Amino acid sequence: MTDSVAIRLRGLTRRFGDVVAVDGVDLDVMDGEFLTLLGPSGSGKTTVLRMIAGFERPDAGLIELGGADVTRVPPYGRDVNTVFQDYALFPHMTVQENVEYGLRVKKVAKAERRERAQAALESVRLDGYGDRAPSQLSGGQRQRVALARALVNRPKVLLLDEPLGALDLKLREEMQVELKEIQRGVGITFVFVTHDQDEALTMSDRIAVFNAGRIEQLGSPTEVYEHPATPFVAGFVGTSNLLEQAAAQAVLGKPGTWSVRPEKIRVIGTDEPVREGEHAVRGTVREVIYVGMSTRFVVDLEVGGSLMAVQQNAEGSTDLGHMRGQPVLLVWNTRHEYKVAD
Ligand code: ATP
């Protein structure tokens, strides 16, 4: 990643009838950055991506690519490529031919076509697969061919709209790691759209969290997860674990709404000591949920509201069902509480 700006959006706005799909978005994507647009369905992510690609015209605002104003430039005049979820490969062509196709349309000479397609296949770790038909590949491999088909054009920017959406969970998780490695290898700027918070946290240099057409928070995965800026971000990225108003005043001695992530909270007995620098709150265990690697506790607080705590099932007895209905203390270090609203 360098400190020059690959994509600059200013006041980007798009309406569909009464719906303001994108509402004054400002964003700088840096050269070589992996930036994810994360948000619920209908929050405007795809519309932003389509405007960067040039498939959609903004009603207001500015789009710059590499410092040049492209707001009114048609898609083919922009140095970007898009990979969609339903990556349609040509079934009657080999993998190699599929990847070469774009270059053939651009009348690139045969030898160069061959060479560039092979390099693109290598970058997605599919060297040796060139002669296969798409039907002889797994879903993940087909997705990588689609990626190679975009990379072969050597775009400055690659736009990816839920490209892993069609894959099953395991493959999806593998591809997340691979895609990030591929992006690092080729050094192209990636703008990636997803509604999956884990996916965004796994792959991104930075995440722009979208809500109702606006960017609610922009930051690294750690910043967005550990320091959510608003209740919406706290709830959308991770479990919403909030101490609100009266409860915050009672437990923290401070006004406002505060967030504490579940894995920062220890569950201890009511007579166990609280350490210096920790806050504690009394409650009753409502639910104990065993999830393999960890156990989740949902605890109703005496001061009102509830919090979730997560404990690794590292050693000792991991069947903690007997704790349901028990009074407990929830404790956490004060540095893990973040104000998300006044
Ligand atoms: P998803 O994850 O479901 O794709 P998204 O965050 O990408 O959602 P957009 O597809 O950008 O959201 O849509 C934002 C809003 O604009 C939605 O309310 C959607 O219904 C509306 N919208 C998008 N495209 C059109 C269109 N061509 N005509 C009318 N309304 C549209």
Coordinates of C-alpha atoms and ligand atoms in Angstrom, one line a residue:
M1 CA 0.0 0.0 0.0
T2 CA 1.3 3.5 -0.8
D3 CA 0.1 6.9 0.3
S4 CA -1.2 7.9 -3.1
V5 CA -5.0 7.9 -3.6
A6 CA -6.3 5.3 -6.1
I7 CA -10.0 6.3 -5.8
R8 CA -11.4 9.5 -4.4
L9 CA -15.1 9.9 -3.8
R10 CA -16.6 13.2 -2.8
G11 CA -20.2 13.8 -1.9
L12 CA -21.3 10.8 -4.0
T13 CA -25.1 10.6 -4.1
R14 CA -27.5 8.4 -6.0
R15 CA -31.3 8.4 -5.7
F16 CA -33.8 5.9 -7.1
G17 CA -37.2 7.6 -6.9
D18 CA -37.7 8.4 -3.2
V19 CA -34.9 6.1 -2.1
V20 CA -31.5 7.8 -1.4
A21 CA -29.4 4.7 -2.1
V22 CA -26.1 6.5 -1.6
D23 CA -26.1 9.7 0.5
G24 CA -23.1 12.0 0.2
V25 CA -20.3 9.4 0.5
D26 CA -16.7 10.7 0.9
L27 CA -14.0 8.1 0.7
D28 CA -10.3 7.8 -0.3
V29 CA -9.0 4.4 -1.3
M30 CA -5.3 4.1 -1.2
D31 CA -3.1 2.6 -4.0
G32 CA -2.7 -1.2 -3.3
E33 CA -5.2 -1.1 -0.5
F34 CA -7.8 -3.9 0.2
L35 CA -10.8 -1.9 1.2
T36 CA -14.1 -3.5 2.0
L37 CA -17.6 -1.9 1.8
L38 CA -19.5 -3.7 4.6
G39 CA -23.1 -3.2 5.4
P40 CA -26.6 -4.8 5.5
S41 CA -28.6 -5.5 2.4
G42 CA -29.8 -2.3 0.8
S43 CA -27.2 0.0 2.5
G44 CA -25.8 1.2 -0.8
K45 CA -22.6 -0.8 -1.2
T46 CA -23.3 -2.2 -4.7
T47 CA -24.5 1.2 -5.9
V48 CA -21.2 2.8 -4.8
L49 CA -19.3 0.0 -6.6
R50 CA -21.3 0.4 -9.8
M51 CA -20.7 4.1 -9.8
I52 CA -16.9 3.6 -9.4
A53 CA -17.2 1.2 -12.4
G54 CA -19.3 3.6 -14.4
F55 CA -22.3 1.4 -14.7
E56 CA -24.4 3.9 -12.7
R57 CA -24.4 7.7 -12.9
P58 CA -24.2 9.7 -9.7
D59 CA -26.9 12.4 -9.1
A60 CA -24.2 14.4 -7.4
G61 CA -20.6 14.2 -6.4
L62 CA -17.2 13.4 -7.8
I63 CA -15.3 10.2 -8.7
E64 CA -11.6 10.4 -9.3
L65 CA -9.4 7.5 -10.4
G66 CA -5.6 8.0 -10.0
G67 CA -6.2 11.8 -9.6
A68 CA -8.3 12.1 -12.8
D69 CA -12.0 13.1 -12.7
V70 CA -13.9 10.2 -14.3
T71 CA -17.4 11.1 -13.0
R72 CA -18.7 11.4 -16.6
V73 CA -16.4 8.8 -18.2
P74 CA -18.1 5.7 -19.6
P75 CA -17.1 2.3 -18.0
Y76 CA -14.7 1.3 -20.9
G77 CA -12.7 4.5 -20.3
R78 CA -12.0 3.6 -16.7
D79 CA -9.0 1.6 -15.6
V80 CA -11.1 -0.8 -13.4
N81 CA -12.4 -4.3 -13.7
T82 CA -15.3 -5.9 -11.9
V83 CA -15.8 -9.4 -10.6
F84 CA -19.3 -10.3 -9.8
Q85 CA -20.8 -13.1 -7.6
D86 CA -22.3 -14.9 -10.6
Y87 CA -19.1 -15.1 -12.5
A88 CA -20.2 -16.6 -15.8
L89 CA -17.3 -18.4 -17.5
F90 CA -17.8 -19.4 -21.1
P91 CA -18.5 -23.2 -20.8
H92 CA -17.4 -24.1 -24.3
M93 CA -14.0 -22.5 -23.9
T94 CA -11.0 -23.8 -21.9
V95 CA -9.8 -22.1 -18.8
Q96 CA -6.9 -20.6 -20.8
E97 CA -9.3 -19.3 -23.5
N98 CA -11.6 -17.8 -20.9
V99 CA -8.8 -15.9 -19.3
E100 CA -7.5 -14.7 -22.7
Y101 CA -10.9 -13.6 -24.0
G102 CA -10.6 -10.0 -22.8
L103 CA -7.2 -9.6 -24.5
R104 CA -8.5 -11.1 -27.7
V105 CA -11.3 -8.6 -27.8
K106 CA -8.6 -5.9 -27.4
K107 CA -6.7 -7.5 -30.2
V108 CA -3.6 -8.2 -28.2
A109 CA -1.2 -10.5 -30.2
K110 CA -1.4 -14.2 -29.6
A111 CA 2.0 -14.8 -28.0
E112 CA 1.4 -11.9 -25.5
R113 CA -2.1 -13.1 -24.8
R114 CA -0.8 -16.6 -24.0
E115 CA 1.9 -15.3 -21.7
R116 CA -0.3 -12.8 -19.8
A117 CA -3.1 -15.4 -19.3
Q118 CA -0.5 -17.9 -18.0
A119 CA 0.8 -15.3 -15.6
A120 CA -2.7 -14.5 -14.4
L121 CA -3.5 -18.2 -13.9
E122 CA -0.2 -18.5 -11.9
S123 CA -1.2 -15.6 -9.7
V124 CA -4.4 -17.4 -8.7
R125 CA -2.5 -20.7 -8.3
L126 CA -4.1 -22.4 -11.3
D127 CA -1.0 -22.9 -13.5
G128 CA -1.4 -26.2 -15.2
Y129 CA -5.3 -25.9 -15.4
G130 CA -5.3 -24.0 -18.7
D131 CA -6.6 -26.9 -20.8
R132 CA -9.5 -27.8 -18.6
A133 CA -13.1 -27.0 -19.2
P134 CA -14.8 -24.9 -16.6
S135 CA -17.1 -27.9 -15.8
Q136 CA -14.0 -29.8 -14.6
L137 CA -13.3 -27.3 -11.9
S138 CA -14.5 -26.8 -8.3
G139 CA -16.5 -23.7 -7.3
G140 CA -13.5 -22.2 -5.7
Q141 CA -11.3 -22.9 -8.8
R142 CA -14.0 -21.4 -11.1
Q143 CA -14.0 -18.3 -8.9
R144 CA -10.3 -18.0 -9.2
V145 CA -10.6 -18.3 -13.0
A146 CA -13.0 -15.4 -12.9
L147 CA -10.4 -13.5 -10.9
A148 CA -7.7 -14.4 -13.4
R149 CA -9.9 -13.1 -16.2
A150 CA -10.0 -9.7 -14.5
L151 CA -6.4 -9.7 -13.4
V152 CA -5.2 -10.4 -16.9
N153 CA -6.2 -6.9 -18.0
R154 CA -3.9 -5.5 -15.3
P155 CA -6.4 -3.0 -14.0
K156 CA -5.3 -0.4 -11.5
V157 CA -8.4 -1.2 -9.5
L158 CA -10.4 -4.4 -9.1
L159 CA -14.0 -4.1 -7.9
L160 CA -15.4 -7.3 -6.3
D161 CA -19.2 -7.6 -5.6
E162 CA -19.8 -10.5 -3.2
P163 CA -17.5 -12.7 -5.3
L164 CA -17.5 -15.5 -2.7
G165 CA -21.3 -15.4 -2.1
A166 CA -22.0 -18.6 -4.0
L167 CA -19.4 -20.7 -2.2
D168 CA -20.1 -22.9 0.8
L169 CA -18.8 -21.8 4.1
K170 CA -15.6 -23.8 4.3
L171 CA -14.5 -23.0 0.7
R172 CA -15.5 -19.4 1.3
E173 CA -13.2 -19.2 4.4
E174 CA -10.3 -20.7 2.4
M175 CA -10.9 -18.3 -0.5
Q176 CA -10.9 -15.3 1.9
V177 CA -7.3 -16.1 2.9
E178 CA -6.3 -16.9 -0.6
L179 CA -7.9 -13.8 -2.1
K180 CA -6.0 -11.6 0.4
E181 CA -2.7 -13.3 -0.4
I182 CA -3.4 -12.9 -4.2
Q183 CA -4.2 -9.2 -3.7
R184 CA -0.9 -8.7 -1.7
G185 CA 0.9 -10.5 -4.5
V186 CA -0.4 -8.5 -7.4
G187 CA -0.5 -5.2 -5.5
I188 CA -3.7 -4.1 -7.2
T189 CA -6.2 -1.9 -5.3
F190 CA -9.2 -4.1 -4.3
V191 CA -12.6 -2.7 -3.4
F192 CA -14.6 -5.6 -2.0
V193 CA -18.4 -5.6 -1.2
T194 CA -19.8 -7.9 1.4
H195 CA -22.5 -8.1 4.1
D196 CA -20.4 -10.7 6.0
Q197 CA -18.5 -9.1 8.9
D198 CA -16.1 -12.1 9.4
E199 CA -15.2 -11.9 5.7
A200 CA -14.5 -8.1 6.0
L201 CA -12.5 -8.6 9.2
T202 CA -10.4 -11.4 7.6
M203 CA -9.4 -9.7 4.4
S204 CA -9.4 -6.0 4.7
D205 CA -6.8 -3.3 5.3
R206 CA -9.7 -1.0 6.0
I207 CA -13.4 -1.4 6.3
A208 CA -16.1 1.2 5.4
V209 CA -19.2 0.3 7.4
F210 CA -22.3 1.3 5.4
N211 CA -25.7 2.1 6.9
A212 CA -28.6 3.6 4.9
G213 CA -26.4 5.0 2.1
R214 CA -23.7 6.6 4.4
I215 CA -20.4 5.5 5.8
E216 CA -20.9 5.1 9.5
Q217 CA -17.3 4.2 10.3
L218 CA -14.1 3.9 8.3
G219 CA -11.1 2.1 9.9
S220 CA -8.9 -1.0 10.1
P221 CA -10.6 -4.3 11.2
T222 CA -9.3 -3.8 14.8
E223 CA -10.5 -0.2 15.0
V224 CA -13.9 -1.1 13.7
Y225 CA -14.3 -4.1 15.8
E226 CA -12.7 -3.0 19.0
H227 CA -13.7 0.7 18.9
P228 CA -17.1 0.8 17.2
A229 CA -18.0 4.4 16.6
T230 CA -21.8 4.0 16.8
P231 CA -24.3 1.5 18.2
F232 CA -25.0 0.4 14.6
V233 CA -21.4 -0.5 14.0
A234 CA -21.2 -2.2 17.4
G235 CA -24.2 -4.3 16.5
F236 CA -23.4 -5.0 12.9
V237 CA -19.7 -5.9 13.3
G238 CA -19.7 -8.4 16.1
T239 CA -22.3 -9.0 18.9
S240 CA -24.1 -5.9 20.1
N241 CA -23.1 -5.8 23.7
L242 CA -24.2 -2.5 25.1
L243 CA -24.5 -0.8 28.5
E244 CA -27.1 1.9 28.0
Q245 CA -27.8 5.1 29.8
A246 CA -29.0 4.1 33.3
A247 CA -27.0 0.8 33.3
A248 CA -23.9 2.7 32.2
Q249 CA -24.3 5.3 34.9
A250 CA -24.8 2.6 37.5
V251 CA -21.9 0.3 36.4
L252 CA -19.3 2.7 34.9
G253 CA -20.4 5.9 36.7
K254 CA -20.6 7.6 33.3
P255 CA -23.4 8.7 31.0
G256 CA -24.0 7.5 27.5
T257 CA -24.1 4.1 25.7
W258 CA -21.0 1.9 25.9
S259 CA -19.9 -1.2 24.2
V260 CA -17.8 -4.1 25.6
R261 CA -16.9 -7.0 23.4
P262 CA -18.0 -10.5 24.7
E263 CA -14.5 -12.0 24.7
K264 CA -13.2 -9.2 26.9
I265 CA -15.6 -10.1 29.7
R266 CA -14.8 -12.7 32.4
V267 CA -17.5 -14.6 34.2
I268 CA -16.6 -15.2 37.8
G269 CA -18.4 -16.1 41.1
T270 CA -20.1 -13.3 43.0
D271 CA -17.6 -13.7 45.9
E272 CA -14.5 -13.6 43.7
P273 CA -12.3 -10.5 43.8
V274 CA -12.4 -7.8 41.2
R275 CA -8.9 -6.6 40.1
E276 CA -7.7 -3.1 40.0
G277 CA -8.7 -1.4 36.7
E278 CA -11.7 -3.6 36.2
H279 CA -15.4 -2.9 36.1
A280 CA -17.8 -5.5 37.4
V281 CA -21.5 -6.0 37.2
R282 CA -23.8 -8.5 38.9
G283 CA -26.3 -10.6 36.9
T284 CA -27.9 -14.0 36.5
V285 CA -27.0 -16.4 33.7
R286 CA -29.9 -16.7 31.4
E287 CA -28.4 -18.9 28.7
V288 CA -25.3 -21.0 28.3
I289 CA -24.5 -21.8 24.6
Y290 CA -21.8 -24.3 23.8
V291 CA -20.2 -23.5 20.4
G292 CA -17.3 -26.0 20.2
M293 CA -14.3 -23.7 20.6
S294 CA -16.0 -21.5 23.1
T295 CA -19.0 -21.1 25.4
R296 CA -21.3 -18.1 25.3
F297 CA -23.1 -16.8 28.4
V298 CA -26.1 -14.5 28.1
V299 CA -26.3 -12.7 31.5
D300 CA -29.3 -10.6 32.6
L301 CA -27.9 -7.7 34.6
E302 CA -29.3 -6.5 38.0
V303 CA -29.1 -2.9 36.6
G304 CA -31.2 -3.8 33.6
G305 CA -30.3 -5.1 30.1
S306 CA -28.1 -8.0 29.4
L307 CA -24.5 -8.7 28.2
M308 CA -22.9 -11.6 26.4
A309 CA -19.6 -13.1 27.6
V310 CA -17.5 -15.6 25.6
Q311 CA -15.1 -18.0 27.2
Q312 CA -12.6 -20.2 25.4
N313 CA -13.1 -23.9 26.1
A314 CA -9.4 -24.3 26.6
E315 CA -9.2 -26.8 29.5
G316 CA -11.1 -28.2 32.4
S317 CA -14.8 -29.0 32.3
T318 CA -16.4 -27.4 29.3
D319 CA -19.9 -28.5 30.0
L320 CA -21.1 -25.4 31.8
G321 CA -24.8 -25.9 31.4
H322 CA -25.2 -26.0 35.2
M323 CA -24.4 -22.3 35.3
R324 CA -27.8 -21.5 33.9
G325 CA -29.8 -19.5 36.5
Q326 CA -26.7 -18.9 38.6
P327 CA -25.8 -15.4 40.0
V328 CA -22.4 -14.3 38.6
L329 CA -20.1 -11.3 38.3
L330 CA -19.1 -10.1 34.8
V331 CA -15.8 -8.2 34.9
W332 CA -13.7 -6.5 32.3
N333 CA -10.7 -4.2 32.1
T334 CA -11.9 -0.6 31.7
R335 CA -9.7 -0.1 28.6
H336 CA -12.1 -2.4 26.8
E337 CA -15.2 -0.2 27.2
Y338 CA -16.0 2.2 24.4
K339 CA -18.5 5.0 24.2
V340 CA -20.7 4.5 21.1
A341 CA -23.4 7.2 21.7
D342 CA -24.1 10.1 24.1
Ligands
ATP1 P1 -27.1 -5.9 -1.2 O1 -26.1 -6.4 -0.2 O2 -28.5 -6.5 -1.0 O3 -26.7 -5.9 -2.6 P2 -26.4 -3.1 -1.1 O4 -25.9 -2.5 0.1 O5 -25.5 -3.4 -2.2 O6 -27.4 -4.3 -0.9 P3 -27.7 -1.4 -3.1 O7 -27.9 -2.6 -4.1 O8 -26.6 -0.4 -3.4 O9 -27.5 -2.0 -1.6 O10 -29.1 -0.7 -2.9 C1 -29.3 0.5 -2.2 C2 -30.7 0.9 -2.3 O11 -31.0 1.3 -3.6 C3 -31.7 -0.2 -2.0 O12 -32.8 0.4 -1.3 C4 -32.2 -0.7 -3.3 O13 -33.5 -1.2 -3.3 C5 -32.1 0.6 -4.1 N1 -31.8 0.3 -5.6 C6 -30.6 -0.1 -6.0 N2 -30.6 -0.2 -7.4 C7 -31.8 0.2 -7.8 C8 -32.4 0.4 -9.0 N3 -31.8 0.1 -10.2 N4 -33.7 0.8 -9.1 C9 -34.3 1.2 -7.9 N5 -33.8 1.0 -6.7 C10 -32.6 0.6 -6.6

